[in-house]
Amino acid sequence: MIEDVSRQVVGRVRADFGLDLTSMDEVTHGADQHARLWQARTADGAGYAVKLSGGGTPAGLVVTAHLAGQGVPGVPAPLPTRDGRLYADHAGRRLSVVPWVSDRRALDGPMTDAHWRAYGEVLAAVHAVPVTEELARLLPPGGAAYPRIVAATRAAAERLRDPDPADAAGPLVAELAAVWAAAADRVSTLVRGVERHVADRPGPVVVCHGDPHLGNVLLGTDGQVWLIDWDDAVLAPPECDLMFVVGGVLAFAPITAEQEKTALAGYGRVDIDPVRLAWFLAVRALDDLSDWTRQALDPDASVADRAFALRIVRGLVSPVGLVTLADAALRDLDPPG
C-alpha cells in the first residue's frame, strides 16, 4: 500500500516517467540526509528505485547514463522522462527513477570470489571511460574539499575541548571527547599528512565513483555486481576508488587480503601509488570523523541519532577503522628515523 506521504511522488512518476506504481516502500539505510529513496513496483512486478534529492547536483545521473551508454557493466542507467531528461523537478528537488536491480547488498553478503572479481572489473571499466567535456564540466576534482574538511576537523576538536555546559547530553559529549583524546595523535598525523602531501597527489585523472564501499554494491547471480549511488562521482586518480579495495575503508566490513587480491585481479594491471592512496584515505577519514562528530554534537538531534553518530566515531578510530588505516598509510610514507 502506498502511504499518503508518497502519493505526490507517485503522481509525478506517472506524469513524468509514464510509470504506474502500485507500491512504494521507503528505504531507510544510507547516509544522504538530503534525499529520500523508495523501492517501487509496477503491476507487472518490475522494480524501480525512486529517489527525491534535495542536495548536490545531477552529475551522478549524467555519469551513470554516460557510463551505461558506453557499455560499462554493473551501472544501472536512469530512466529518461517522457521528454528525454534524466530527472524531473518536484518542488525544487530532483526526482529520478532507476531500475531496481537487486535486493542483496554486498554488506549483507555473501560475496563469492566471482563477485569480488566483478567488483574490480566494474571499477576498471569505469576508470577506462574517456573523460568528456561534459563530465569535465560537471564533476568536481576528487579531494578538492580538503581545506574545508581540515577546518571542520579542527573546529570539532575545539568544540570538544570546550563543550557546551548547557548540552543535555553531557555524558555522551564527555565520552566523545575521550574518544577524540585517545585518537589525538592519529588525527594530527592525518591533518599534517593531508596538508603536506597535497602537492604529491597528481596522477591520471579518470571518472571515479568516489564512494564505492560495499554498501553501494549490489549482488546478483553468477557473480554479477552493480555499483549504485553515484552522487559523489568525481574526477580523480584511480586511488580515489581503489582505497575502498585496499583495506575496505568501513570499520565494520574490512576487506581481507584474499578478497583484495581477487578484486585487484579483476581490475587488471594497476600500479597503486602509495602517496595518492594515503592522501585520499586521510581526506576521507577526516571527512567522516568531522561529519559524524558534528552529528554527535548536534543539540537538535535526537538522543538516539547522537548515540548512533558516537558509535560511528568509535568505529572510525578503532584498530580496524579508517582513521587508523589512514594513519598507518601516512606513517609508512615517512617512517621514523
GROMACS .gro file of N, CA and C in nm, residues 166-301:
model
  408
  166ALA      N    1   2.549   2.364   2.870
  166ALA     CA    2   2.404   2.353   2.871
  166ALA      C    3   2.355   2.233   2.791
  167ASP      N    4   2.444   2.162   2.727
  167ASP     CA    5   2.405   2.046   2.646
  167ASP      C    6   2.353   1.936   2.738
  168ALA      N    7   2.228   1.894   2.714
  168ALA     CA    8   2.167   1.792   2.799
  168ALA      C    9   2.236   1.657   2.786
  169ALA      N   10   2.307   1.636   2.675
  169ALA     CA   11   2.375   1.508   2.653
  169ALA      C   12   2.519   1.515   2.703
  170GLY      N   13   2.537   1.564   2.824
  170GLY     CA   14   2.671   1.582   2.879
  170GLY      C   15   2.753   1.454   2.882
  171PRO      N   16   2.700   1.342   2.933
  171PRO     CA   17   2.779   1.218   2.935
  171PRO      C   18   2.821   1.171   2.796
  172LEU      N   19   2.733   1.189   2.698
  172LEU     CA   20   2.768   1.149   2.561
  172LEU      C   21   2.883   1.234   2.509
  173VAL      N   22   2.875   1.364   2.534
  173VAL     CA   23   2.981   1.455   2.488
  173VAL      C   24   3.112   1.421   2.558
  174ALA      N   25   3.105   1.390   2.686
  174ALA     CA   26   3.226   1.354   2.759
  174ALA      C   27   3.289   1.229   2.701
  175GLU      N   28   3.206   1.130   2.667
  175GLU     CA   29   3.258   1.009   2.607
  175GLU      C   30   3.319   1.038   2.470
  176LEU      N   31   3.254   1.124   2.394
  176LEU     CA   32   3.307   1.162   2.263
  176LEU      C   33   3.442   1.232   2.277
  177ALA      N   34   3.452   1.320   2.375
  177ALA     CA   35   3.579   1.390   2.399
  177ALA      C   36   3.689   1.291   2.435
  178ALA      N   37   3.656   1.189   2.511
  178ALA     CA   38   3.755   1.088   2.548
  178ALA      C   39   3.800   1.007   2.425
  179VAL      N   40   3.705   0.977   2.337
  179VAL     CA   41   3.739   0.905   2.214
  179VAL      C   42   3.836   0.988   2.130
  180TRP      N   43   3.807   1.117   2.118
  180TRP     CA   44   3.896   1.204   2.041
  180TRP      C   45   4.033   1.217   2.108
  181ALA      N   46   4.035   1.227   2.238
  181ALA     CA   47   4.162   1.241   2.309
  181ALA      C   48   4.251   1.119   2.285
  182ALA      N   49   4.190   1.001   2.285
  182ALA     CA   50   4.267   0.879   2.263
  182ALA      C   51   4.322   0.870   2.121
  183ALA      N   52   4.254   0.937   2.028
  183ALA     CA   53   4.296   0.932   1.887
  183ALA      C   54   4.368   1.059   1.843
  184ALA      N   55   4.403   1.146   1.936
  184ALA     CA   56   4.456   1.278   1.901
  184ALA      C   57   4.582   1.269   1.815
  185ASP      N   58   4.673   1.179   1.848
  185ASP     CA   59   4.797   1.168   1.770
  185ASP      C   60   4.767   1.126   1.627
  186ARG      N   61   4.674   1.032   1.611
  186ARG     CA   62   4.641   0.986   1.476
  186ARG      C   63   4.573   1.096   1.396
  187VAL      N   64   4.483   1.171   1.460
  187VAL     CA   65   4.415   1.280   1.390
  187VAL      C   66   4.515   1.386   1.347
  188SER      N   67   4.610   1.418   1.434
  188SER     CA   68   4.713   1.516   1.399
  188SER      C   69   4.797   1.468   1.281
  189THR      N   70   4.829   1.337   1.279
  189THR     CA   71   4.904   1.281   1.167
  189THR      C   72   4.827   1.297   1.037
  190LEU      N   73   4.696   1.275   1.042
  190LEU     CA   74   4.614   1.288   0.923
  190LEU      C   75   4.611   1.432   0.873
  191VAL      N   76   4.592   1.526   0.963
  191VAL     CA   77   4.587   1.667   0.923
  191VAL      C   78   4.719   1.709   0.860
  192ARG      N   79   4.830   1.675   0.926
  192ARG     CA   80   4.961   1.710   0.871
  192ARG      C   81   4.984   1.642   0.736
  193GLY      N   82   4.945   1.515   0.727
  193GLY     CA   83   4.967   1.442   0.602
  193GLY      C   84   4.888   1.498   0.487
  194VAL      N   85   4.762   1.533   0.511
  194VAL     CA   86   4.679   1.590   0.405
  194VAL      C   87   4.739   1.720   0.355
  195GLU      N   88   4.783   1.805   0.448
  195GLU     CA   89   4.839   1.935   0.407
  195GLU      C   90   4.978   1.919   0.345
  196ARG      N   91   5.054   1.823   0.393
  196ARG     CA   92   5.191   1.806   0.343
  196ARG      C   93   5.194   1.743   0.204
  197HIS      N   94   5.108   1.645   0.181
  197HIS     CA   95   5.118   1.566   0.059
  197HIS      C   96   5.020   1.608  -0.051
  198VAL      N   97   4.949   1.720  -0.030
  198VAL     CA   98   4.851   1.760  -0.130
  198VAL      C   99   4.915   1.782  -0.267
  199ALA      N  100   5.037   1.833  -0.268
  199ALA     CA  101   5.105   1.858  -0.397
  199ALA      C  102   5.158   1.730  -0.460
  200ASP      N  103   5.158   1.620  -0.383
  200ASP     CA  104   5.213   1.494  -0.434
  200ASP      C  105   5.109   1.404  -0.499
  201ARG      N  106   4.982   1.449  -0.504
  201ARG     CA  107   4.878   1.357  -0.546
  201ARG      C  108   4.842   1.362  -0.695
  202PRO      N  109   4.898   1.452  -0.780
  202PRO     CA  110   4.861   1.449  -0.921
  202PRO      C  111   4.884   1.311  -0.982
  203GLY      N  112   4.800   1.273  -1.070
  203GLY     CA  113   4.810   1.144  -1.137
  203GLY      C  114   4.713   1.141  -1.253
  204PRO      N  115   4.695   1.028  -1.317
  204PRO     CA  116   4.598   1.018  -1.426
  204PRO      C  117   4.457   1.045  -1.373
  205VAL      N  118   4.387   1.136  -1.437
  205VAL     CA  119   4.253   1.174  -1.392
  205VAL      C  120   4.149   1.093  -1.468
  206VAL      N  121   4.068   1.019  -1.394
  206VAL     CA  122   3.966   0.934  -1.453
  206VAL      C  123   3.833   0.960  -1.382
  207VAL      N  124   3.726   0.909  -1.439
  207VAL     CA  125   3.597   0.912  -1.371
  207VAL      C  126   3.603   0.815  -1.254
  208CYS      N  127   3.571   0.864  -1.134
  208CYS     CA  128   3.568   0.780  -1.014
  208CYS      C  129   3.430   0.786  -0.951
  209HIS      N  130   3.386   0.673  -0.898
  209HIS     CA  131   3.260   0.670  -0.824
  209HIS      C  132   3.270   0.759  -0.701
  210GLY      N  133   3.383   0.756  -0.634
  210GLY     CA  134   3.407   0.840  -0.519
  210GLY      C  135   3.368   0.779  -0.385
  211ASP      N  136   3.280   0.678  -0.387
  211ASP     CA  137   3.234   0.618  -0.262
  211ASP      C  138   3.193   0.471  -0.284
  212PRO      N  139   3.279   0.391  -0.350
  212PRO     CA  140   3.238   0.255  -0.387
  212PRO      C  141   3.256   0.151  -0.276
  213HIS      N  142   3.215   0.186  -0.153
  213HIS     CA  143   3.222   0.087  -0.046
  213HIS      C  144   3.113  -0.018  -0.066
  214LEU      N  145   3.117  -0.124   0.012
  214LEU     CA  146   3.029  -0.237  -0.010
  214LEU      C  147   2.882  -0.206   0.015
  215GLY      N  148   2.854  -0.096   0.084
  215GLY     CA  149   2.715  -0.055   0.099
  215GLY      C  150   2.656  -0.002  -0.030
  216ASN      N  151   2.741   0.034  -0.125
  216ASN     CA  152   2.695   0.083  -0.255
  216ASN      C  153   2.715  -0.021  -0.365
  217VAL      N  154   2.735  -0.145  -0.325
  217VAL     CA  155   2.749  -0.255  -0.420
  217VAL      C  156   2.634  -0.353  -0.398
  218LEU      N  157   2.565  -0.388  -0.507
  218LEU     CA  158   2.457  -0.486  -0.501
  218LEU      C  159   2.502  -0.613  -0.571
  219LEU      N  160   2.452  -0.726  -0.521
  219LEU     CA  161   2.492  -0.857  -0.572
  219LEU      C  162   2.380  -0.922  -0.652
  220GLY      N  163   2.420  -0.990  -0.760
  220GLY     CA  164   2.327  -1.068  -0.839
  220GLY      C  165   2.375  -1.211  -0.848
  221THR      N  166   2.310  -1.288  -0.931
  221THR     CA  167   2.350  -1.427  -0.951
  221THR      C  168   2.469  -1.435  -1.045
  222ASP      N  169   2.538  -1.549  -1.044
  222ASP     CA  170   2.650  -1.574  -1.134
  222ASP      C  171   2.760  -1.468  -1.124
  223GLY      N  172   2.778  -1.412  -1.003
  223GLY     CA  173   2.887  -1.317  -0.982
  223GLY      C  174   2.860  -1.176  -1.030
  224GLN      N  175   2.737  -1.145  -1.071
  224GLN     CA  176   2.704  -1.010  -1.117
  224GLN      C  177   2.707  -0.912  -1.000
  225VAL      N  178   2.760  -0.792  -1.023
  225VAL     CA  179   2.752  -0.685  -0.924
  225VAL      C  180   2.707  -0.557  -0.992
  226TRP      N  181   2.647  -0.469  -0.913
  226TRP     CA  182   2.608  -0.336  -0.961
  226TRP      C  183   2.662  -0.233  -0.863
  227LEU      N  184   2.709  -0.124  -0.918
  227LEU     CA  185   2.760  -0.013  -0.838
  227LEU      C  186   2.656   0.099  -0.843
  228ILE      N  187   2.602   0.136  -0.726
  228ILE     CA  188   2.492   0.232  -0.721
  228ILE      C  189   2.534   0.357  -0.642
  229ASP      N  190   2.444   0.456  -0.641
  229ASP     CA  191   2.460   0.580  -0.563
  229ASP      C  192   2.584   0.657  -0.608
  230TRP      N  193   2.570   0.726  -0.720
  230TRP     CA  194   2.681   0.797  -0.783
  230TRP      C  195   2.683   0.946  -0.748
  231ASP      N  196   2.621   0.985  -0.639
  231ASP     CA  197   2.612   1.127  -0.604
  231ASP      C  198   2.748   1.188  -0.573
  232ASP      N  199   2.847   1.105  -0.538
  232ASP     CA  200   2.980   1.158  -0.503
  232ASP      C  201   3.082   1.138  -0.615
  233ALA      N  202   3.035   1.118  -0.739
  233ALA     CA  203   3.127   1.096  -0.850
  233ALA      C  204   3.219   1.216  -0.868
  234VAL      N  205   3.346   1.187  -0.898
  234VAL     CA  206   3.449   1.291  -0.911
  234VAL      C  207   3.544   1.254  -1.024
  235LEU      N  208   3.628   1.347  -1.058
  235LEU     CA  209   3.742   1.320  -1.146
  235LEU      C  210   3.866   1.317  -1.059
  236ALA      N  211   3.935   1.205  -1.062
  236ALA     CA  212   4.049   1.188  -0.970
  236ALA      C  213   4.135   1.073  -1.018
  237PRO      N  214   4.254   1.058  -0.962
  237PRO     CA  215   4.334   0.938  -0.989
  237PRO      C  216   4.259   0.814  -0.940
  238PRO      N  217   4.287   0.697  -0.997
  238PRO     CA  218   4.216   0.574  -0.959
  238PRO      C  219   4.222   0.542  -0.811
  239GLU      N  220   4.328   0.588  -0.742
  239GLU     CA  221   4.339   0.558  -0.598
  239GLU      C  222   4.220   0.610  -0.518
  240CYS      N  223   4.150   0.712  -0.571
  240CYS     CA  224   4.032   0.765  -0.502
  240CYS      C  225   3.927   0.657  -0.483
  241ASP      N  226   3.916   0.564  -0.578
  241ASP     CA  227   3.826   0.450  -0.566
  241ASP      C  228   3.895   0.326  -0.509
  242LEU      N  229   4.019   0.306  -0.548
  242LEU     CA  230   4.088   0.183  -0.509
  242LEU      C  231   4.117   0.176  -0.360
  243MET      N  232   4.112   0.290  -0.290
  243MET     CA  233   4.132   0.283  -0.146
  243MET      C  234   4.021   0.203  -0.080
  244PHE      N  235   3.906   0.189  -0.146
  244PHE     CA  236   3.797   0.110  -0.090
  244PHE      C  237   3.821  -0.039  -0.109
  245VAL      N  238   3.913  -0.074  -0.199
  245VAL     CA  239   3.950  -0.213  -0.221
  245VAL      C  240   4.066  -0.252  -0.131
  246VAL      N  241   4.161  -0.162  -0.115
  246VAL     CA  242   4.279  -0.189  -0.034
  246VAL      C  243   4.246  -0.160   0.113
  247GLY      N  244   4.191  -0.258   0.180
  247GLY     CA  245   4.157  -0.242   0.321
  247GLY      C  246   4.009  -0.232   0.346
  248GLY      N  247   3.936  -0.168   0.255
  248GLY     CA  248   3.792  -0.167   0.265
  248GLY      C  249   3.728  -0.043   0.321
  249VAL      N  250   3.800   0.043   0.393
  249VAL     CA  251   3.753   0.170   0.447
  249VAL      C  252   3.653   0.153   0.562
  250LEU      N  253   3.551   0.071   0.548
  250LEU     CA  254   3.449   0.059   0.653
  250LEU      C  255   3.501  -0.028   0.768
  251ALA      N  256   3.495   0.028   0.889
  251ALA     CA  257   3.548  -0.044   1.006
  251ALA      C  258   3.474  -0.175   1.030
  252PHE      N  259   3.343  -0.177   1.002
  252PHE     CA  260   3.264  -0.296   1.031
  252PHE      C  261   3.263  -0.393   0.913
  253ALA      N  262   3.334  -0.360   0.805
  253ALA     CA  263   3.339  -0.451   0.690
  253ALA      C  264   3.477  -0.448   0.625
  254PRO      N  265   3.582  -0.483   0.701
  254PRO     CA  266   3.717  -0.481   0.643
  254PRO      C  267   3.730  -0.587   0.534
  255ILE      N  268   3.810  -0.554   0.434
  255ILE     CA  269   3.834  -0.647   0.323
  255ILE      C  270   3.961  -0.726   0.353
  256THR      N  271   3.954  -0.857   0.341
  256THR     CA  272   4.068  -0.942   0.371
  256THR      C  273   4.171  -0.934   0.258
  257ALA      N  274   4.291  -0.982   0.288
  257ALA     CA  275   4.397  -0.982   0.186
  257ALA      C  276   4.357  -1.065   0.065
  258GLU      N  277   4.290  -1.176   0.087
  258GLU     CA  278   4.249  -1.262  -0.024
  258GLU      C  279   4.139  -1.195  -0.108
  259GLN      N  280   4.046  -1.129  -0.042
  259GLN     CA  281   3.941  -1.058  -0.115
  259GLN      C  282   4.000  -0.942  -0.196
  260GLU      N  283   4.093  -0.870  -0.135
  260GLU     CA  284   4.162  -0.761  -0.206
  260GLU      C  285   4.235  -0.815  -0.330
  261LYS      N  286   4.303  -0.925  -0.314
  261LYS     CA  287   4.377  -0.985  -0.425
  261LYS      C  288   4.283  -1.022  -0.539
  262THR      N  289   4.167  -1.078  -0.506
  262THR     CA  290   4.072  -1.119  -0.608
  262THR      C  291   4.012  -0.999  -0.680
  263ALA      N  292   3.977  -0.894  -0.604
  263ALA     CA  293   3.922  -0.773  -0.666
  263ALA      C  294   4.025  -0.707  -0.758
  264LEU      N  295   4.150  -0.700  -0.713
  264LEU     CA  296   4.254  -0.638  -0.796
  264LEU      C  297   4.286  -0.724  -0.918
  265ALA      N  298   4.270  -0.855  -0.907
  265ALA     CA  299   4.286  -0.941  -1.024
  265ALA      C  300   4.179  -0.908  -1.128
  266GLY      N  301   4.058  -0.880  -1.081
  266GLY     CA  302   3.952  -0.839  -1.172
  266GLY      C  303   3.979  -0.702  -1.231
  267TYR      N  304   4.039  -0.615  -1.152
  267TYR     CA  305   4.070  -0.479  -1.200
  267TYR      C  306   4.173  -0.484  -1.313
  268GLY      N  307   4.269  -0.572  -1.301
  268GLY     CA  308   4.374  -0.581  -1.402
  268GLY      C  309   4.499  -0.508  -1.360
  269ARG      N  310   4.588  -0.491  -1.455
  269ARG     CA  311   4.718  -0.432  -1.424
  269ARG      C  312   4.701  -0.292  -1.366
  270VAL      N  313   4.761  -0.270  -1.251
  270VAL     CA  314   4.750  -0.141  -1.185
  270VAL      C  315   4.872  -0.119  -1.097
  271ASP      N  316   4.920   0.002  -1.096
  271ASP     CA  317   5.033   0.041  -1.012
  271ASP      C  318   4.981   0.144  -0.913
  272ILE      N  319   4.938   0.097  -0.796
  272ILE     CA  320   4.878   0.187  -0.698
  272ILE      C  321   4.987   0.272  -0.633
  273ASP      N  322   4.970   0.402  -0.642
  273ASP     CA  323   5.068   0.495  -0.585
  273ASP      C  324   5.040   0.510  -0.434
  274PRO      N  325   5.135   0.477  -0.349
  274PRO     CA  326   5.109   0.480  -0.204
  274PRO      C  327   5.082   0.620  -0.150
  275VAL      N  328   5.142   0.721  -0.213
  275VAL     CA  329   5.119   0.858  -0.165
  275VAL      C  330   4.976   0.901  -0.196
  276ARG      N  331   4.932   0.877  -0.319
  276ARG     CA  332   4.795   0.913  -0.354
  276ARG      C  333   4.694   0.832  -0.272
  277LEU      N  334   4.722   0.705  -0.253
  277LEU     CA  335   4.632   0.621  -0.175
  277LEU      C  336   4.621   0.673  -0.031
  278ALA      N  337   4.734   0.703   0.030
  278ALA     CA  338   4.734   0.753   0.167
  278ALA      C  339   4.664   0.888   0.177
  279TRP      N  340   4.685   0.972   0.077
  279TRP     CA  341   4.623   1.106   0.080
  279TRP      C  342   4.471   1.096   0.074
  280PHE      N  343   4.419   1.017  -0.018
  280PHE     CA  344   4.274   1.003  -0.028
  280PHE      C  345   4.216   0.934   0.095
  281LEU      N  346   4.288   0.837   0.150
  281LEU     CA  347   4.244   0.774   0.274
  281LEU      C  348   4.233   0.876   0.387
  282ALA      N  349   4.334   0.962   0.398
  282ALA     CA  350   4.336   1.060   0.506
  282ALA      C  351   4.225   1.163   0.490
  283VAL      N  352   4.201   1.209   0.368
  283VAL     CA  353   4.093   1.306   0.345
  283VAL      C  354   3.959   1.244   0.381
  284ARG      N  355   3.938   1.121   0.338
  284ARG     CA  356   3.810   1.054   0.368
  284ARG      C  357   3.796   1.031   0.518
  285ALA      N  358   3.904   0.991   0.583
  285ALA     CA  359   3.898   0.967   0.727
  285ALA      C  360   3.861   1.095   0.803
  286LEU      N  361   3.924   1.205   0.769
  286LEU     CA  362   3.893   1.332   0.836
  286LEU      C  363   3.752   1.378   0.806
  287ASP      N  364   3.707   1.357   0.683
  287ASP     CA  365   3.572   1.398   0.646
  287ASP      C  366   3.469   1.319   0.726
  288ASP      N  367   3.486   1.187   0.731
  288ASP     CA  368   3.393   1.104   0.808
  288ASP      C  369   3.397   1.139   0.957
  289LEU      N  370   3.519   1.154   1.009
  289LEU     CA  371   3.534   1.181   1.152
  289LEU      C  372   3.470   1.314   1.191
  290SER      N  373   3.496   1.419   1.115
  290SER     CA  374   3.443   1.551   1.150
  290SER      C  375   3.291   1.555   1.131
  291ASP      N  376   3.240   1.488   1.026
  291ASP     CA  377   3.097   1.494   1.000
  291ASP      C  378   3.017   1.417   1.104
  292TRP      N  379   3.062   1.296   1.138
  292TRP     CA  380   2.990   1.219   1.239
  292TRP      C  381   3.004   1.282   1.377
  293THR      N  382   3.117   1.347   1.403
  293THR     CA  383   3.132   1.419   1.530
  293THR      C  384   3.035   1.536   1.536
  294ARG      N  385   3.022   1.607   1.424
  294ARG     CA  386   2.925   1.717   1.419
  294ARG      C  387   2.784   1.667   1.451
  295GLN      N  388   2.749   1.551   1.395
  295GLN     CA  389   2.616   1.496   1.422
  295GLN      C  390   2.601   1.453   1.568
  296ALA      N  391   2.707   1.400   1.625
  296ALA     CA  392   2.701   1.360   1.766
  296ALA      C  393   2.689   1.481   1.858
  297LEU      N  394   2.738   1.595   1.815
  297LEU     CA  395   2.733   1.717   1.896
  297LEU      C  396   2.610   1.803   1.868
  298ASP      N  397   2.527   1.762   1.775
  298ASP     CA  398   2.412   1.843   1.735
  298ASP      C  399   2.305   1.840   1.844
  299PRO      N  400   2.282   1.951   1.913
  299PRO     CA  401   2.184   1.951   2.022
  299PRO      C  402   2.041   1.936   1.974
  300ASP      N  403   2.017   1.959   1.845
  300ASP     CA  404   1.881   1.947   1.791
  300ASP      C  405   1.848   1.805   1.745
  301ALA      N  406   1.949   1.719   1.741
  301ALA     CA  407   1.926   1.580   1.700
  301ALA      C  408   1.873   1.499   1.818
   0.00000   0.00000   0.00000
